[in-house]
Tab-separated table of C-alpha atoms in Angstrom:
chain	number	residue	atom	x	y	z
X	25	MET	CA	140.346	90.528	77.835
X	26	SER	CA	142.056	90.427	81.243
X	27	ALA	CA	143.588	87.225	82.541
X	28	GLN	CA	141.077	87.137	85.355
X	29	LYS	CA	138.178	87.304	82.966
X	30	VAL	CA	139.558	84.447	80.893
X	31	LEU	CA	139.937	82.402	84.028
X	32	LYS	CA	136.368	83.117	85.009
X	33	LYS	CA	135.101	82.108	81.602
X	34	GLU	CA	136.909	78.793	81.860
X	35	GLU	CA	135.514	78.295	85.311
X	36	ASN	CA	132.029	78.839	83.983
X	37	MET	CA	132.525	76.253	81.299
X	38	GLU	CA	133.607	73.605	83.752
X	39	LYS	CA	131.381	70.605	83.291
X	40	LYS	CA	129.484	69.403	86.318
X	41	VAL	CA	127.578	66.196	86.649
X	42	LEU	CA	124.136	65.853	88.111
X	43	ASN	CA	122.540	62.565	88.933
X	44	SER	CA	118.814	63.069	89.110
X	45	PRO	CA	116.751	60.071	90.232
X	46	LYS	CA	114.013	61.330	87.916
X	47	LEU	CA	116.012	62.225	84.814
X	48	GLY	CA	119.227	60.263	85.155
X	49	LYS	CA	122.779	61.482	84.845
X	50	PHE	CA	123.739	64.491	82.766
X	51	GLU	CA	126.339	67.206	82.431
X	52	TYR	CA	125.830	70.941	82.700
X	53	THR	CA	127.871	74.101	83.115
X	54	GLU	CA	127.288	77.178	85.274
X	55	ASP	CA	126.039	78.978	82.181
X	56	ASP	CA	123.085	76.615	81.940
X	57	LEU	CA	121.721	77.530	85.362
X	58	VAL	CA	118.491	79.414	85.896
X	59	THR	CA	118.621	81.364	89.163
X	60	MET	CA	115.563	81.968	91.326
X	61	VAL	CA	115.492	85.630	92.390
X	62	SER	CA	113.238	84.520	95.219
X	63	PRO	CA	112.659	80.938	96.213
X	64	ILE	CA	109.918	78.587	95.136
X	65	LEU	CA	107.823	78.440	98.313
X	66	GLY	CA	108.634	75.337	100.299
X	67	PHE	CA	112.072	75.102	98.691
X	68	ASN	CA	113.783	78.086	100.248
X	69	GLU	CA	117.289	76.636	100.040
X	70	LEU	CA	117.136	75.999	96.308
X	71	SER	CA	118.163	78.811	93.972
X	72	ASP	CA	119.774	77.062	91.009
X	73	PHE	CA	117.807	75.053	88.477
X	74	LEU	CA	118.233	73.549	85.052
X	75	PHE	CA	115.474	74.101	82.544
X	76	ILE	CA	115.278	70.899	80.553
X	77	SER	CA	113.154	70.816	77.446
X	78	SER	CA	112.945	68.292	74.663
X	79	GLU	CA	110.759	67.584	71.669
X	80	GLU	CA	110.013	64.291	73.342
X	81	PHE	CA	107.999	65.898	76.118
X	82	TYR	CA	106.955	69.202	74.567
X	83	PRO	CA	105.014	71.335	75.673
X	84	PHE	CA	106.301	70.299	79.075
X	85	SER	CA	109.760	70.879	80.497
X	86	TYR	CA	111.514	69.725	83.576
X	87	PHE	CA	112.858	72.162	86.138
X	88	GLN	CA	115.611	70.316	87.938
X	89	SER	CA	117.299	71.582	91.097
X	90	VAL	CA	121.076	71.214	91.010
X	91	GLN	CA	121.384	71.730	94.770
X	92	ASP	CA	118.998	68.920	95.608
X	93	GLU	CA	118.904	66.380	92.817
X	94	ASN	CA	115.776	64.847	94.349
X	95	VAL	CA	113.742	67.926	93.429
X	96	THR	CA	112.375	67.880	89.894
X	97	PHE	CA	109.358	69.931	88.832
X	98	ILE	CA	107.288	69.718	85.674
X	99	LEU	CA	106.634	73.013	83.949
X	100	ALA	CA	104.018	73.534	81.265
X	101	ASP	CA	104.108	76.380	78.785
X	102	ILE	CA	100.931	78.134	79.937
X	103	LYS	CA	100.151	79.867	76.641
X	104	ILE	CA	99.898	76.508	74.865
X	105	PHE	CA	97.135	75.363	77.199
X	106	PHE	CA	95.587	78.732	78.026
X	107	PRO	CA	96.159	81.132	75.103
X	108	ASP	CA	94.195	83.907	76.856
X	109	TYR	CA	96.275	83.789	80.024
X	110	SER	CA	97.313	87.345	80.799
X	111	PRO	CA	98.154	87.862	84.468
X	112	LYS	CA	99.032	91.261	85.859
X	113	PHE	CA	102.452	91.528	87.414
X	114	ASN	CA	103.852	94.291	89.576
X	115	LYS	CA	106.540	96.634	88.307
X	116	ARG	CA	108.666	95.250	91.081
X	117	ASP	CA	108.517	91.765	89.544
X	118	TYR	CA	109.700	93.042	86.169
X	119	LYS	CA	112.496	94.826	87.986
X	120	VAL	CA	113.785	91.880	90.007
X	121	LEU	CA	113.598	89.669	86.920
X	122	GLN	CA	115.349	92.385	84.861
X	123	ILE	CA	112.713	92.079	82.151
X	124	GLU	CA	113.022	94.882	79.628
X	125	LYS	CA	110.900	93.526	76.805
X	126	ASP	CA	108.080	90.991	76.597
X	127	GLU	CA	110.144	88.589	74.482
X	128	ASP	CA	112.463	88.080	77.464
X	129	MET	CA	109.624	86.643	79.493
X	130	ALA	CA	108.258	83.103	79.443
X	131	LEU	CA	105.358	81.920	81.586
X	132	PHE	CA	105.239	78.430	82.991
X	133	GLY	CA	102.930	76.655	85.379
X	134	LEU	CA	103.939	73.965	87.835
X	135	VAL	CA	102.018	70.816	86.999
X	136	VAL	CA	100.757	68.256	89.476
X	137	VAL	CA	100.272	64.912	87.768
X	138	LYS	CA	97.727	62.562	89.331
X	139	ASP	CA	97.245	58.818	88.904
X	140	ASP	CA	94.753	59.586	86.192
X	141	PRO	CA	96.497	62.024	83.796
X	142	GLN	CA	93.129	63.617	83.026
X	143	ASP	CA	93.094	64.954	86.611
X	144	ALA	CA	96.407	66.820	86.223
X	145	THR	CA	96.358	70.391	87.493
X	146	ILE	CA	98.436	73.447	86.735
X	147	ASN	CA	99.075	76.326	89.102
X	148	LEU	CA	97.957	79.480	87.296
X	149	LYS	CA	97.795	81.512	90.504
X	150	ALA	CA	101.554	81.288	90.994
X	151	PRO	CA	103.254	81.021	87.583
X	152	VAL	CA	106.983	80.524	87.269
X	153	VAL	CA	108.171	83.468	85.213
X	154	ILE	CA	111.539	83.068	83.524
X	155	ASN	CA	113.658	85.773	81.968
X	156	THR	CA	115.033	83.514	79.255
X	157	ASN	CA	117.664	86.048	78.294
X	158	LYS	CA	119.139	86.648	81.752
X	159	LYS	CA	118.231	83.191	83.083
X	160	LEU	CA	116.435	84.567	86.113
X	161	ALA	CA	113.203	83.127	87.468
X	162	LYS	CA	110.560	83.820	90.052
X	163	GLN	CA	107.363	82.139	91.120
X	164	ILE	CA	105.044	85.113	91.142
X	165	ILE	CA	101.973	84.903	93.341
X	166	LEU	CA	99.219	86.871	91.658
X	167	GLU	CA	97.154	89.191	93.754
X	168	ASP	CA	93.869	88.831	91.934
X	169	ASP	CA	91.816	85.676	92.256
X	170	ILE	CA	90.881	85.013	88.613
X	171	TYR	CA	93.460	82.255	88.356
X	172	LYS	CA	93.390	79.163	90.543
X	173	VAL	CA	96.130	77.132	92.185
X	174	LYS	CA	94.547	73.873	91.042
X	175	THR	CA	93.387	74.621	87.514
X	176	PRO	CA	92.561	71.480	85.511
X	177	LEU	CA	95.166	71.156	82.769
X	178	PHE	CA	92.795	69.407	80.392
X	179	SER	CA	89.200	70.290	79.719
X	180	LYS	CA	86.869	67.389	80.360
C	18	MET	CA	104.623	85.583	119.775
C	19	LEU	CA	105.368	89.231	120.431
C	20	VAL	CA	102.134	91.189	120.834
C	21	LEU	CA	102.110	94.999	120.613
C	22	THR	CA	99.272	97.510	120.747
C	23	ARG	CA	99.135	100.174	118.015
C	24	LYS	CA	96.669	102.941	117.185
C	25	LEU	CA	95.441	104.008	113.763
C	26	ASN	CA	98.290	105.393	111.611
C	27	GLU	CA	100.922	104.132	114.003
C	28	SER	CA	103.678	101.885	112.742
C	29	LEU	CA	106.154	99.373	113.896
C	30	MET	CA	109.528	98.515	112.466
C	31	ILE	CA	110.868	95.020	111.861
C	32	GLY	CA	114.625	95.459	111.667
C	33	ASP	CA	115.813	98.578	109.846
C	34	ASP	CA	113.876	98.366	106.640
C	35	ILE	CA	110.456	96.837	107.144
C	36	GLU	CA	107.665	99.099	108.317
C	37	ILE	CA	104.188	97.853	109.168
C	38	LYS	CA	101.554	100.559	109.460
C	39	ILE	CA	97.960	100.349	110.658
C	40	VAL	CA	96.118	102.153	107.874
C	41	ASP	CA	92.508	101.532	108.801
C	42	ILE	CA	90.558	99.811	111.546
C	43	SER	CA	86.935	98.701	111.505
C	44	SER	CA	85.084	96.337	113.798
C	45	LYS	CA	86.290	93.186	112.036
C	46	ASN	CA	89.092	94.236	109.718
C	47	VAL	CA	92.453	95.859	110.066
C	48	LYS	CA	94.059	97.380	106.997
C	49	ILE	CA	97.818	97.152	107.076
C	50	GLY	CA	100.398	98.972	104.971
C	51	ILE	CA	103.754	97.341	104.457
C	52	GLU	CA	106.941	99.023	103.364
C	53	ALA	CA	109.668	96.489	102.658
C	54	PRO	CA	112.703	96.036	100.411
C	55	LYS	CA	111.862	94.413	97.101
C	56	ASN	CA	113.626	91.158	97.900
C	57	VAL	CA	111.261	90.645	100.840
C	58	GLN	CA	108.130	88.834	99.770
C	59	VAL	CA	104.861	89.548	101.516
C	60	PHE	CA	102.003	87.070	101.325
C	61	ARG	CA	98.681	86.463	102.966
C	62	LYS	CA	99.331	83.424	105.151
C	63	GLU	CA	96.541	81.251	103.673
C	64	ILE	CA	97.855	81.854	100.128
C	65	TYR	CA	101.431	81.235	101.235
C	66	ASP	CA	100.448	77.886	102.764
C	67	GLU	CA	98.341	76.871	99.767
C	68	ILE	CA	101.078	77.598	97.201
C	69	LYS	CA	103.732	75.946	99.327
C	70	GLN	CA	101.635	72.789	99.682
C	71	GLU	CA	100.959	72.708	95.947
C	72	ASN	CA	104.665	73.128	95.148
C	73	ILE	CA	105.556	70.230	97.421
C	74	GLU	CA	102.931	68.087	95.700
C	75	ALA	CA	104.369	69.002	92.304
C	76	ILE	CA	107.816	67.469	92.695
C	77	ASN	CA	109.048	64.245	91.150
C	78	ARG	CA	106.105	63.585	88.877
C	79	ASP	CA	106.429	62.153	85.428
C	80	VAL	CA	105.354	63.683	82.140
C	81	VAL	CA	105.035	60.367	80.309
C	82	SER	CA	101.394	59.788	81.300
C	83	LEU	CA	100.534	63.366	80.267
C	84	ILE	CA	102.151	63.022	76.856
C	85	ASP	CA	100.386	59.694	76.265
C	86	PHE	CA	97.084	61.191	77.334
C	87	MET	CA	97.490	64.158	74.975
C	88	LYS	CA	98.341	61.895	72.059
C	89	LYS	CA	95.216	59.819	72.679
C	90	LYS	CA	93.051	62.926	72.931
C	91	LYS	CA	94.117	64.205	69.523
């Protein structure tokens, strides 16, 4: 391994500290980052996120911006709530996300929690697709209208 | 806003790599073809606005109430 490569590796392992008002203080390294290949609409400046999951809040995860610690999303594993969910993506999306096989791909929905948790909605029209292998993500806006932006998360 | 007149099958270029072509015209609709690099996202404006608004509403919420609700439901 060249000296430069070793240096880079060490650089990547450098611990950084994030102080999120929502989640508190924690450490991460560059290797933990999930990079948006195109921005989450409304958050054009933010490309680097941490995907934070825990048994404690499964099947939800947090998606925490490292560039703006005040931006924390809630992601829900869509297949847990909607097992039949099977959106059609463009070839282009697979390409930009560098997805080669289905196992690389995880589908999440951004959740909006309301005062009454029963009223929570999940955005199935614009899922956040993550290449878990390459740590690349994109919010893909589906062209067909089967899936709604404000889909109730829980059946009533 | 820049306003240009184009005929059917005519195009216009935005910069060097985005081409907008008028593909079909009827009395109320215009069909537009777009050729753009794959890092350029193209959206219908209403959808763009709707998703953006929803994303902004989604930040800084808490999962605790959801987890509690799911436990109660079981």
